[in-house]
mmCIF file of C-alpha atoms and ligand atoms in Angstrom:
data_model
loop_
_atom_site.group_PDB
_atom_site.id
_atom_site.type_symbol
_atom_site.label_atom_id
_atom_site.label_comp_id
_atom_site.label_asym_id
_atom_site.label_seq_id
_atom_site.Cartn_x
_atom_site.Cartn_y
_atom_site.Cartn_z
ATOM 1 C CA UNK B 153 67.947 34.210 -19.474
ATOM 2 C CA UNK B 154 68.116 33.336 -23.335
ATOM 3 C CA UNK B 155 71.483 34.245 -23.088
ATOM 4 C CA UNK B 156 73.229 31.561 -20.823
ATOM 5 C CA UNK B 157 70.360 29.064 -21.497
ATOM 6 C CA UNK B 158 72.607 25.839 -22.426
ATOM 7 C CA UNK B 159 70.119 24.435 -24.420
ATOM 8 C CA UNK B 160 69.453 27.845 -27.119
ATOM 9 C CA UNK B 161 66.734 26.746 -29.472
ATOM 10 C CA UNK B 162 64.771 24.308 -27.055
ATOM 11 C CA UNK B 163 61.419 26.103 -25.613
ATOM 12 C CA UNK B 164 62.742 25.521 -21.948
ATOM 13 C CA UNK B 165 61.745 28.140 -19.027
ATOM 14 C CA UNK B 166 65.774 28.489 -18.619
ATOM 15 C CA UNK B 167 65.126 26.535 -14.874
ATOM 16 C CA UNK B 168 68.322 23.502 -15.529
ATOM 17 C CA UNK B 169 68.911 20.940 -12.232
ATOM 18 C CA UNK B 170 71.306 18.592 -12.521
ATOM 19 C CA UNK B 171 72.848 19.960 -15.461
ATOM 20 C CA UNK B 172 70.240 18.724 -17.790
ATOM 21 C CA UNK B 173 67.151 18.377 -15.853
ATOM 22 C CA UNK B 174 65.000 21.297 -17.614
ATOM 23 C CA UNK B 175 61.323 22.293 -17.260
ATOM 24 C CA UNK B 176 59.845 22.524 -20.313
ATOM 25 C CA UNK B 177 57.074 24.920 -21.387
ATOM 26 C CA UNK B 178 54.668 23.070 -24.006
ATOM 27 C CA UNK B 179 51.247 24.897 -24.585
ATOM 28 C CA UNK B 180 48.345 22.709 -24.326
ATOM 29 C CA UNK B 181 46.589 21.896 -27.348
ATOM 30 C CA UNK B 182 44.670 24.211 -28.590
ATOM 31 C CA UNK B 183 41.394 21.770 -28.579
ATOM 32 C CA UNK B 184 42.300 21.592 -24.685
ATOM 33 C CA UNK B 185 42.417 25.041 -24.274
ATOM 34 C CA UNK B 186 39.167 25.928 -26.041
ATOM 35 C CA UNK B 187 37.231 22.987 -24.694
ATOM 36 C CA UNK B 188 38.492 24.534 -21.010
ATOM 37 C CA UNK B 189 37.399 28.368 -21.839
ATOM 38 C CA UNK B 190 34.292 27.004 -23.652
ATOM 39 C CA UNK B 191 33.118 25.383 -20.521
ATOM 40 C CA UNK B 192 33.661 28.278 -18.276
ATOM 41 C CA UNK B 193 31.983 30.247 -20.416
ATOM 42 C CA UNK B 194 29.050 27.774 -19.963
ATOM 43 C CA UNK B 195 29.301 27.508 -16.279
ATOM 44 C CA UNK B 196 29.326 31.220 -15.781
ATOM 45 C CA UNK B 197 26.180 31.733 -18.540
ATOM 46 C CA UNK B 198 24.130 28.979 -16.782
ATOM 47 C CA UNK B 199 25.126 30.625 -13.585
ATOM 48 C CA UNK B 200 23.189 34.194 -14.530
ATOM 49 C CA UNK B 201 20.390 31.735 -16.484
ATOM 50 C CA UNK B 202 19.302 29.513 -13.937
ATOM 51 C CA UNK B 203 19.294 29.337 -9.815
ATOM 52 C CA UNK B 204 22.573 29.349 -8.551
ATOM 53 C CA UNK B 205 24.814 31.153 -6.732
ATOM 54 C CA UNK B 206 24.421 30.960 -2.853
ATOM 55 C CA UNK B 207 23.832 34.432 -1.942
ATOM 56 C CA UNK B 208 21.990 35.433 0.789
ATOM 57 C CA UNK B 209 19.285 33.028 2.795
ATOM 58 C CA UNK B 210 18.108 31.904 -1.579
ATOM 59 C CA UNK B 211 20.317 31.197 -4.371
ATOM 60 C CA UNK B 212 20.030 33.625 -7.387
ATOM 61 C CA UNK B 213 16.711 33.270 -9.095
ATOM 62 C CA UNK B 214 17.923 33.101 -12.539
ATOM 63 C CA UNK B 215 17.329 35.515 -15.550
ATOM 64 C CA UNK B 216 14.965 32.532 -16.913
ATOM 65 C CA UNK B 217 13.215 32.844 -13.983
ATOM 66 C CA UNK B 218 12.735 29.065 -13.817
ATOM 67 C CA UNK B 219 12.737 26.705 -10.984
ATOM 68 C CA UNK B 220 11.794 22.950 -10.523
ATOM 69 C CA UNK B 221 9.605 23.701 -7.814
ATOM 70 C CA UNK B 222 7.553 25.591 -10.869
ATOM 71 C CA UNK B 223 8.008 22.804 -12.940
ATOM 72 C CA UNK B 224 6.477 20.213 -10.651
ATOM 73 C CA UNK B 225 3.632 22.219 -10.097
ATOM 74 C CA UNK B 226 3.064 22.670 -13.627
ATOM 75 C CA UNK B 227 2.988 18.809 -14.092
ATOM 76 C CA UNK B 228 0.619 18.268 -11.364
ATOM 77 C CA UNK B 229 -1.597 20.892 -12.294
ATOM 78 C CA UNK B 230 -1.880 19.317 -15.500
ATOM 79 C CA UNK B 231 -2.517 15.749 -13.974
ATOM 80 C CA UNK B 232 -5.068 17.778 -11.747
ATOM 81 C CA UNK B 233 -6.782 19.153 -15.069
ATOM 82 C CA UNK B 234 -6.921 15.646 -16.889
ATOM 83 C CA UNK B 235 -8.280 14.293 -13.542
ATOM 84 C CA UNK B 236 -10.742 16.875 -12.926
ATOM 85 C CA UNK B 237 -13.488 15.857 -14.938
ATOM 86 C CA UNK B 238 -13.775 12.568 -14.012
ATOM 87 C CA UNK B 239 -13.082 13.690 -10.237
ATOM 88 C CA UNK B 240 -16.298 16.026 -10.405
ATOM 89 C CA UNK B 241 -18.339 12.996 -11.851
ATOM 90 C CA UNK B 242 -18.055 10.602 -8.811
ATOM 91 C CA UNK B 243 -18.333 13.366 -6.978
ATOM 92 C CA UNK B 244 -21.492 13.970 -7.619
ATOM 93 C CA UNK B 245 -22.145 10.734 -8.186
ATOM 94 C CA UNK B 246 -23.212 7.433 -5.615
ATOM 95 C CA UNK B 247 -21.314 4.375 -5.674
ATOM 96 C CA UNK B 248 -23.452 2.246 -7.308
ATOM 97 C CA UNK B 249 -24.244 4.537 -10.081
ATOM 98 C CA UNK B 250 -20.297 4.655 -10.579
ATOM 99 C CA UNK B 251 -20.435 0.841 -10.624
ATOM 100 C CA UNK B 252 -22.474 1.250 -13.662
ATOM 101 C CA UNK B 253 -20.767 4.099 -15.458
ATOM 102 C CA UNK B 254 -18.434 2.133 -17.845
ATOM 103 C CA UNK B 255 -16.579 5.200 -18.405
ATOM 104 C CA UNK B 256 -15.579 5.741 -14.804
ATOM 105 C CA UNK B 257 -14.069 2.245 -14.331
ATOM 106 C CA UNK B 258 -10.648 2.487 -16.390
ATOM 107 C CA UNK B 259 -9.937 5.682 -14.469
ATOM 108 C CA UNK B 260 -11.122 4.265 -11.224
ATOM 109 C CA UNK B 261 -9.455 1.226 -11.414
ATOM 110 C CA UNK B 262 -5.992 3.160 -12.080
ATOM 111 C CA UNK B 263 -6.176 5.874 -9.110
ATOM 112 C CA UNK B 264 -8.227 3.073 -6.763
ATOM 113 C CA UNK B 265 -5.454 0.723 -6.878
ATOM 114 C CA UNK B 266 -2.549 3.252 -5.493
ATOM 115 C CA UNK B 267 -5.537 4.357 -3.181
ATOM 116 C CA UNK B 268 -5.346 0.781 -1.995
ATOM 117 C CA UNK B 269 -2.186 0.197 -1.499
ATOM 118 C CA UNK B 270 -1.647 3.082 0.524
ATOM 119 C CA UNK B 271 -4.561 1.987 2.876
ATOM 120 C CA UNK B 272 -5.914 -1.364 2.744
ATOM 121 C CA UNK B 273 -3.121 -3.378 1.530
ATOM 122 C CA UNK B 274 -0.940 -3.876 4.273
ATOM 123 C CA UNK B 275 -4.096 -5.569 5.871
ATOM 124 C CA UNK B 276 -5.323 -7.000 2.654
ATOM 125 C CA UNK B 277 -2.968 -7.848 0.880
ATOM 126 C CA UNK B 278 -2.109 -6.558 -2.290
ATOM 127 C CA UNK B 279 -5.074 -6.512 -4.631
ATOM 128 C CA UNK B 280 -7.162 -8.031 -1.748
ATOM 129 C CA UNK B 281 -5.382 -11.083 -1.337
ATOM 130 C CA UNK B 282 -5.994 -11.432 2.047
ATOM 131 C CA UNK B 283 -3.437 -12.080 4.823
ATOM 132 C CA UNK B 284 -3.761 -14.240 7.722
ATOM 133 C CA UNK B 285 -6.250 -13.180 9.664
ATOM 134 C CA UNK B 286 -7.536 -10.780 8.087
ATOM 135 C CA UNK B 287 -10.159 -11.755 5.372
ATOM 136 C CA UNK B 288 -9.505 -11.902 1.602
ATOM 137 C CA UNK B 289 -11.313 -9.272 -0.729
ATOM 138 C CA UNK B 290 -10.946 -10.727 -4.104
ATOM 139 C CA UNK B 291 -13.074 -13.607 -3.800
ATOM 140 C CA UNK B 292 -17.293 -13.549 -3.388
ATOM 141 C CA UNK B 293 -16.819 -14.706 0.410
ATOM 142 C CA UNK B 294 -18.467 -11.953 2.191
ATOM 143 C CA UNK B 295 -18.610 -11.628 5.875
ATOM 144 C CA UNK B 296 -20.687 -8.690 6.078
ATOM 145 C CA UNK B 297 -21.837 -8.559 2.329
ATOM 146 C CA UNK B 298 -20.418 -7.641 -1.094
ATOM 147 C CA UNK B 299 -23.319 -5.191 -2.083
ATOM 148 C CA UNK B 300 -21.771 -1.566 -3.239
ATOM 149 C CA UNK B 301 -23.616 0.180 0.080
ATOM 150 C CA UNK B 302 -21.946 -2.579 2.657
ATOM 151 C CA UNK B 303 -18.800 -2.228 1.009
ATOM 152 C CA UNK B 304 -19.534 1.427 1.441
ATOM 153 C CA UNK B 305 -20.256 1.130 5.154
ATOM 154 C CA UNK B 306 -17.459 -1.064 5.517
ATOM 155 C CA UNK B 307 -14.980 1.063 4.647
ATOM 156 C CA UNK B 308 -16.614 4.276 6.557
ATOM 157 C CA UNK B 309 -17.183 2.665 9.728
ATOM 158 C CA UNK B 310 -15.092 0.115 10.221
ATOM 159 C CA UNK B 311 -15.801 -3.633 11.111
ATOM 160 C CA UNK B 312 -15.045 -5.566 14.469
ATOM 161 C CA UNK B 313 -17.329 -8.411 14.690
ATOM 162 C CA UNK B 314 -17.770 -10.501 17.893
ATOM 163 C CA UNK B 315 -17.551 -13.884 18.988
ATOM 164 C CA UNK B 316 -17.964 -15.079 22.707
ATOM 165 C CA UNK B 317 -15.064 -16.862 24.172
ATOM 166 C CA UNK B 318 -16.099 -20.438 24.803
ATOM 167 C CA UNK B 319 -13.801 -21.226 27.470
ATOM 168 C CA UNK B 320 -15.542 -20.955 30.806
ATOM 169 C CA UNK B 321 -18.978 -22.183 29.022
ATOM 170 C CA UNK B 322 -17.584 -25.325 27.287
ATOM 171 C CA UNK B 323 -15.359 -28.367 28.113
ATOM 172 C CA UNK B 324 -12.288 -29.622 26.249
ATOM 173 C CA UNK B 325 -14.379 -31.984 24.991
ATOM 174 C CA UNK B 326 -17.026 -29.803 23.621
ATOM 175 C CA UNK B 327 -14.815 -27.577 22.156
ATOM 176 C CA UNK B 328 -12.993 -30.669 20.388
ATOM 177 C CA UNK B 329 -16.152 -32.036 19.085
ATOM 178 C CA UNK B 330 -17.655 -28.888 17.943
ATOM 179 C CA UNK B 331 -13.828 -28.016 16.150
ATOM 180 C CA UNK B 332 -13.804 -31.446 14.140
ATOM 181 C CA UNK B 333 -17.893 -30.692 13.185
ATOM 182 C CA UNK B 334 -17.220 -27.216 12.136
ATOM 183 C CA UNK B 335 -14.291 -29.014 9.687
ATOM 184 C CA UNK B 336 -16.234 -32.255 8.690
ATOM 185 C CA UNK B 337 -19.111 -29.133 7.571
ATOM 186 C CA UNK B 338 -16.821 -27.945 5.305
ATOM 187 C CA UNK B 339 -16.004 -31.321 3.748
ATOM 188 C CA UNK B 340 -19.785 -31.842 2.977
ATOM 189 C CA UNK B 341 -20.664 -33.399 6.232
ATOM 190 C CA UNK B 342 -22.822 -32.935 8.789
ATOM 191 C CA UNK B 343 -21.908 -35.218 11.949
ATOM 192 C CA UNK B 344 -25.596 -35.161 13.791
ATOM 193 C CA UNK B 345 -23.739 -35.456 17.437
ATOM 194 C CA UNK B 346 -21.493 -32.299 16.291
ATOM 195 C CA UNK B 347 -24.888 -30.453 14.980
ATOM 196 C CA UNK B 348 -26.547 -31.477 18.079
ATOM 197 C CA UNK B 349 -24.086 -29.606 20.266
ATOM 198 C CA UNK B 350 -23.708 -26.696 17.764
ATOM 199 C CA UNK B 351 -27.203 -26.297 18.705
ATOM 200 C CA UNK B 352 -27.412 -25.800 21.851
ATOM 201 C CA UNK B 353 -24.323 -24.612 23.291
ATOM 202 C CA UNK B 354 -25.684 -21.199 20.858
ATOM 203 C CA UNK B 355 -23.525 -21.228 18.036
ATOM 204 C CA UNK B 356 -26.298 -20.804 15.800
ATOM 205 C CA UNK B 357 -27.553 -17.519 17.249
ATOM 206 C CA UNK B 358 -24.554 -16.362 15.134
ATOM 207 C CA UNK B 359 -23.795 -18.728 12.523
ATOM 208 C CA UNK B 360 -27.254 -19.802 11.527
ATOM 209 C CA UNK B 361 -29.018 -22.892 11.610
ATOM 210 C CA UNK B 362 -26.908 -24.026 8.189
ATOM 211 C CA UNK B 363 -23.548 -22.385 9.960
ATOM 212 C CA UNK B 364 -23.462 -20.601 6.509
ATOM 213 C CA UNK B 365 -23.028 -17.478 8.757
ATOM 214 C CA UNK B 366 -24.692 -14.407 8.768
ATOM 215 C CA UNK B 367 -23.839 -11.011 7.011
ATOM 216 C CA UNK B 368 -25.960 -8.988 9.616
ATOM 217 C CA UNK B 369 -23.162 -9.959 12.522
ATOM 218 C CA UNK B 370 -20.179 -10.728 10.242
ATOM 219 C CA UNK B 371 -20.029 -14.662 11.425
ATOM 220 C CA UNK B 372 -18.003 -16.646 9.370
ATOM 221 C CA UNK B 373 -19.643 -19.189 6.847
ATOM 222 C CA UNK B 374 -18.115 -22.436 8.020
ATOM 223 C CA UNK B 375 -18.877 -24.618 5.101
ATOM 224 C CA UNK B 376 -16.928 -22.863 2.818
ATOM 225 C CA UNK B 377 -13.345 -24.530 3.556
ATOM 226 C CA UNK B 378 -12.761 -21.169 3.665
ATOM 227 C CA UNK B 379 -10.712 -20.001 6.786
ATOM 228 C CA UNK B 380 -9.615 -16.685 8.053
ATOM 229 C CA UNK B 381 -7.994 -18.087 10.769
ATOM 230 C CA UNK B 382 -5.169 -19.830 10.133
ATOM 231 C CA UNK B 383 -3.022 -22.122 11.976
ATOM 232 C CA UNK B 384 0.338 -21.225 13.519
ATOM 233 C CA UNK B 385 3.506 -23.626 12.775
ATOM 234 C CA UNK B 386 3.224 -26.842 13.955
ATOM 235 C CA UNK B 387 -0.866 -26.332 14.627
ATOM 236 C CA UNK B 388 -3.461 -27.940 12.442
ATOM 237 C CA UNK B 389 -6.364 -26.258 11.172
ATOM 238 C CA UNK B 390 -8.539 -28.411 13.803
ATOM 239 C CA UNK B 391 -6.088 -26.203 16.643
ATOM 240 C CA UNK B 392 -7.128 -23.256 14.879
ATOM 241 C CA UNK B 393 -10.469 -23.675 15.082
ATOM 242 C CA UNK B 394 -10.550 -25.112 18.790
ATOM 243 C CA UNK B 395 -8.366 -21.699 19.946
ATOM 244 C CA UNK B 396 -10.876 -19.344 18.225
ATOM 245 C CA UNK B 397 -13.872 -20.998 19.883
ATOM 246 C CA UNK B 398 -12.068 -20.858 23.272
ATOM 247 C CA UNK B 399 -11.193 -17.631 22.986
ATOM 248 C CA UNK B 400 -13.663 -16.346 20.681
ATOM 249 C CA UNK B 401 -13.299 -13.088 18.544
ATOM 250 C CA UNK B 402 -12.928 -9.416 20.082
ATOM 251 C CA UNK B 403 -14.055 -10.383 23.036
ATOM 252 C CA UNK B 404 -13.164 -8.106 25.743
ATOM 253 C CA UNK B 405 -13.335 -10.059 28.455
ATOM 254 C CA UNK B 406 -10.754 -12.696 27.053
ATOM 255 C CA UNK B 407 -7.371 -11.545 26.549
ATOM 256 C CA UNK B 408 -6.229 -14.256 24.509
ATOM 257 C CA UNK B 409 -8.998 -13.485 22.258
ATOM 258 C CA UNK B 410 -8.248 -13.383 18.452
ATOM 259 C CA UNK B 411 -7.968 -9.567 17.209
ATOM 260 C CA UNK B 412 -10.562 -8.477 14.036
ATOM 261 C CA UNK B 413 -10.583 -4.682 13.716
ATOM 262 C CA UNK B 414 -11.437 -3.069 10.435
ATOM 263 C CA UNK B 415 -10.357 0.815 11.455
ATOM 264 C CA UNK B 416 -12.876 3.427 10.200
ATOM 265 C CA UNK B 417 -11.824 5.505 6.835
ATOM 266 C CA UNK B 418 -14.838 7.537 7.132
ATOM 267 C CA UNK B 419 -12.652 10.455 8.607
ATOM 268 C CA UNK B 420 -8.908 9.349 6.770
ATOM 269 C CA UNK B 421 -10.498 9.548 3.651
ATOM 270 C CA UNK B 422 -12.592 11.720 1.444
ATOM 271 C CA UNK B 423 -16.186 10.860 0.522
ATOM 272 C CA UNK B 424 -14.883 10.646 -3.557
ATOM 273 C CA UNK B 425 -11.952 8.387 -2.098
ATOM 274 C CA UNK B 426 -14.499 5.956 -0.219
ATOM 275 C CA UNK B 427 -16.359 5.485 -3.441
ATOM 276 C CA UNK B 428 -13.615 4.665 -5.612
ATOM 277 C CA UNK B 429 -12.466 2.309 -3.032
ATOM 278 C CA UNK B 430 -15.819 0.333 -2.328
ATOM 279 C CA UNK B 431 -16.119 0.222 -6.485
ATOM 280 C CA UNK B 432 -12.860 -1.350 -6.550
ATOM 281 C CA UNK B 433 -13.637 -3.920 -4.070
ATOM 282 C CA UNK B 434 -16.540 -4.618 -5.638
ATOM 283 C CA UNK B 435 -15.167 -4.963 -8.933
ATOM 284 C CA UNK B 436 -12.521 -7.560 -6.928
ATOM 285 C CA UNK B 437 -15.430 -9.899 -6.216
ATOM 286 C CA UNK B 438 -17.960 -8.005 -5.087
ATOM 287 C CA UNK B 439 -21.734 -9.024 -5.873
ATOM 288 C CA UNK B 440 -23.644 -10.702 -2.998
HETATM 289 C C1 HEC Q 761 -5.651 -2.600 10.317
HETATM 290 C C2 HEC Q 761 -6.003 -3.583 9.332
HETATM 291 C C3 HEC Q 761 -6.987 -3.179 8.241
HETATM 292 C C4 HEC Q 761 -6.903 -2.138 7.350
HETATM 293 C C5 HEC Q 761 -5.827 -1.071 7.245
HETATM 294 C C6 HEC Q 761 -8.037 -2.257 6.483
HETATM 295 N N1 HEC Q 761 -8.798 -3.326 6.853
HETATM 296 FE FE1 HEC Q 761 -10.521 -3.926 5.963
HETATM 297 N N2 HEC Q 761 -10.758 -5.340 7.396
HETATM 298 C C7 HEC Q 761 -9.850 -5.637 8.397
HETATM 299 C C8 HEC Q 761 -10.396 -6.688 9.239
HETATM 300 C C9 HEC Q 761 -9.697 -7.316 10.435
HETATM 301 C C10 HEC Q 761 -11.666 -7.006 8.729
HETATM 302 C C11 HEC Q 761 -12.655 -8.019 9.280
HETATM 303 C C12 HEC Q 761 -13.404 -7.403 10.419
HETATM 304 C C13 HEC Q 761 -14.267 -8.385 11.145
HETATM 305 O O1 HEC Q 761 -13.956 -9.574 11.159
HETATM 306 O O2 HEC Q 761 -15.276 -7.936 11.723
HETATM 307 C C14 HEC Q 761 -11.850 -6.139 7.565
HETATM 308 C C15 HEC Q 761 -12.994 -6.155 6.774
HETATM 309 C C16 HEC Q 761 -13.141 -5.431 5.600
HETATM 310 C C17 HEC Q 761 -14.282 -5.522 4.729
HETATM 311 C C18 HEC Q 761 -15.465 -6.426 4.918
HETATM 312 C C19 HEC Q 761 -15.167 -7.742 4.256
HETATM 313 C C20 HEC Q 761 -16.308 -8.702 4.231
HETATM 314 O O3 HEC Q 761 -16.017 -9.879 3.988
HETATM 315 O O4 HEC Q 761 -17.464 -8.311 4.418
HETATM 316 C C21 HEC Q 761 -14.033 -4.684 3.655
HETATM 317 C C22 HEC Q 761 -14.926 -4.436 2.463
HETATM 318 C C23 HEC Q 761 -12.762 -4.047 3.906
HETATM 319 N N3 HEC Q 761 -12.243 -4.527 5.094
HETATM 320 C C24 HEC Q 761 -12.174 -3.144 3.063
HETATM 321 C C25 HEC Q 761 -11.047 -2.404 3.396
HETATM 322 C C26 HEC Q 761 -10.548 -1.311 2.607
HETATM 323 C C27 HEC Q 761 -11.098 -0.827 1.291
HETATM 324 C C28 HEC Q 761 -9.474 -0.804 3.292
HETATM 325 C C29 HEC Q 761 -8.616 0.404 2.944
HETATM 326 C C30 HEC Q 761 -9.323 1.670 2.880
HETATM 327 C C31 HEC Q 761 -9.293 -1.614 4.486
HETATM 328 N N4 HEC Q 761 -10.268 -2.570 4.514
HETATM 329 C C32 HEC Q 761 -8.305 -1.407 5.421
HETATM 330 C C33 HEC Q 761 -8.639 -5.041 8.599
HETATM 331 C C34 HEC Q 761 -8.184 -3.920 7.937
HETATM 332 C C1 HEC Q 762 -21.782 -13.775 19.145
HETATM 333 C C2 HEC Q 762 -21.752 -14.387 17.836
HETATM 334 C C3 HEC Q 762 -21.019 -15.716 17.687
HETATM 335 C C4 HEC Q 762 -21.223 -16.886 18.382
HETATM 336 C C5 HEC Q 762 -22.191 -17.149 19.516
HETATM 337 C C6 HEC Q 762 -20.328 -17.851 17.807
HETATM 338 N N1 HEC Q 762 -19.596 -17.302 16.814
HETATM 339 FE FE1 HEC Q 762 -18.115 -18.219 15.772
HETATM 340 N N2 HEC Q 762 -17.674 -16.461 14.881
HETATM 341 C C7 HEC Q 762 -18.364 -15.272 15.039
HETATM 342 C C8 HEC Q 762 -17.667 -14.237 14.325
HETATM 343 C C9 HEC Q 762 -18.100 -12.774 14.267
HETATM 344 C C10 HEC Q 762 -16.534 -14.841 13.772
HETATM 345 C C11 HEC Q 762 -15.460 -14.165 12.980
HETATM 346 C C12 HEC Q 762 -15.675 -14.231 11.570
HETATM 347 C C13 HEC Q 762 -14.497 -13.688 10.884
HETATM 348 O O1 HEC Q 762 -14.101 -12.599 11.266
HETATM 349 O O2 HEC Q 762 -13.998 -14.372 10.011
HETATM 350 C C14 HEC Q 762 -16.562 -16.240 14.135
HETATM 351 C C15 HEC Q 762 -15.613 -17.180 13.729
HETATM 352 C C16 HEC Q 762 -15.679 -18.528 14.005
HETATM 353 C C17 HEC Q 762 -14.731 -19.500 13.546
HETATM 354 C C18 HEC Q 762 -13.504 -19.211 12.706
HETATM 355 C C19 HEC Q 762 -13.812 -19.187 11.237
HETATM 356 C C20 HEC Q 762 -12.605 -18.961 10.374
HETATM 357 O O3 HEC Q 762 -12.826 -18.674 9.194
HETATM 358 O O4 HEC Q 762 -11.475 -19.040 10.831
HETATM 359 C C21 HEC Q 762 -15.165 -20.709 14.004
HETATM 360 C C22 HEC Q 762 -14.488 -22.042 13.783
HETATM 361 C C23 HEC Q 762 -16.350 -20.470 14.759
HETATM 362 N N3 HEC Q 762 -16.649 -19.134 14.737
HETATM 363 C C24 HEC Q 762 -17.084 -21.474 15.377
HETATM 364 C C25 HEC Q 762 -18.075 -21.198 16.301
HETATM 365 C C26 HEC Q 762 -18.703 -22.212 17.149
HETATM 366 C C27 HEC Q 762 -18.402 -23.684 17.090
HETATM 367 C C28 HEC Q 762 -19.560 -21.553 17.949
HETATM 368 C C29 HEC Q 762 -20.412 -22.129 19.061
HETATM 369 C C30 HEC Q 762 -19.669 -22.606 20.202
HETATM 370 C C31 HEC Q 762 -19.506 -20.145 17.618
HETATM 371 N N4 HEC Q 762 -18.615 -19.972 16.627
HETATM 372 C C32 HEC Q 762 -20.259 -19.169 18.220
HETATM 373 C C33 HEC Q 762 -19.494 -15.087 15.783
HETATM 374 C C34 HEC Q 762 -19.988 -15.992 16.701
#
């Protein structure tokens, strides 16, 4: 080929088109060269080191012998370790004695919160804020009670209090009268025709003589300005009230009837889980 190349001294592969079109044959750079065998070198070594190759139903297990399944497990196991003593103290442990274990509350407060948000919040609210209709946990407004036990028995059993319907028993007019006294209560006044009424149509039996509500039944406190239901666009808060008296609160025989169910954790969650929870809440406003 040297022979009748027509271009002697140029490093050419002898191939000529077109009388001068030649192909070349230039090494790579060196660099090039070694960065290329380098990294084979490398991708077969890791190969025999680690997991790999797709034989069989597994990849190759490694020489190393390591795998991030391992890995994971070693990182929980060590969260599980730095856990574990404080998990065996509330175990053993009541809620209210928790509530009074300083030590406890950093780590409680920590693992309570995500326990929260995975359970409560998308009724709550995030950190008990509440959403409409359902009732807000960070403040001291307690339907039931914001003792550490009826926290407790909250969360365990659930919570679904009652209120009649009013709408066969009362008129329009009644339930207008009795809407605008529950709001005047709130702003510090106490209409005596509105009282009257709240009286005797037997709101009382539920809300108590004051209408503060009672904790035994899980009545609202209407003096509070405080309201759990709230009105839809376009409604006031006097609508809101007049709809929940017609059609009361979980009551089955209205279908219209505003919905209040607290689900039961008591069998969702673990007793230590409960515990942490209710001393959360409780540390959100809890007290009374
Ligand atoms: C499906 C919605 C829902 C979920 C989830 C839920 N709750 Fe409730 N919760 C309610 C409703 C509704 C009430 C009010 C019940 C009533 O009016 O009788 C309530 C009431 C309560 C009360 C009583 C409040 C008071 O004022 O006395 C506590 C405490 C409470 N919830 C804590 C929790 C915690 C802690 C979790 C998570 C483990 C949780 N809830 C999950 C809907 C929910
Ligand atoms: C059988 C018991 C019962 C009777 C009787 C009753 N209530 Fe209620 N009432 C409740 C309960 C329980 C709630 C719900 C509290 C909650 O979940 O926030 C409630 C809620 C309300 C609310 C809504 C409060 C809010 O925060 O949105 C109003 C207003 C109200 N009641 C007014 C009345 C009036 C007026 C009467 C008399 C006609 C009456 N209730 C009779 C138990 C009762």
């Amino acid at each position: 080929m040297a022979e009748n190349n027509p271009f002697p001294g140029e490093n050419n592969t002898g191939h000529v088109w077109d009388e001068n079109l030649r192909e070349l044959s230039n090494p790579p750079p060196k660099w090039w060269m070694i960065a290329l065998w380098a990294s084979l070198a490398w991708f077969v070594g890791y190969g025999f080191l680690y997991p790999m190759w797709p034989i069989g139903q597994e990849p190759t297990q490694g020489l190393l012998g390591w795998s991030q399944m391992d890995e994971y497990n070693e990182a929980v196991a060590e969260v599980e370790k730095m856990r574990a003593p404080y998990e065996n103290k509330i175990a053993g442990m009541n809620a209210a004695a928790i509530l009074e274990d300083s030590e406890l509350q950093e780590y409680i407060q920590r693992s309570a919160k995500v326990l929260f948000g995975d359970n409560c919040a998308a009724c709550h609210g995030a950190g008990g804020a509440g959403n409409i209709a359902f009732p807000v946990l960070a403040d001291d407004n307690w339907l039931y009670g914001g003792q550490i036990d009826t926290i407790m028995q909250s969360i365990n059993n659930g919570r679904a209090g009652v209120m009649t319907a009013h709408a066969k028993i009362l008129s329009d007019e009644e339930i207008n009268t009795l809407a605008q006294y529950t709001l005047t209560l709130s702003q510090g006044k106490d209409d005596p025709a509105g009282k009257t009424l709240f009286q005797q149509k037997g709101c009382i039996a539920c809300h108590g003589m004051d209408a503060k509500g009672m904790h035994a039944l899980g009545s609202a406190n209407l003096t509070d300005g405080i309201w759990r239901f709230l009105p839809e666009a376009g409604e006031t808060q006097l609508d809101s009230a007049e709809y929940t008296i017609r059609h009361g609160v979980n009551d089955p025989n209205d279908p219209q009837t505003r919905e209040a169910q607290m689900p039961a954790f008591k069998d969702r969650l673990d007793d230590s889980d409960v515990k942490k929870l209710a001393v959360y809440v409780h540390t959100l406003g809890g007290g009374q």
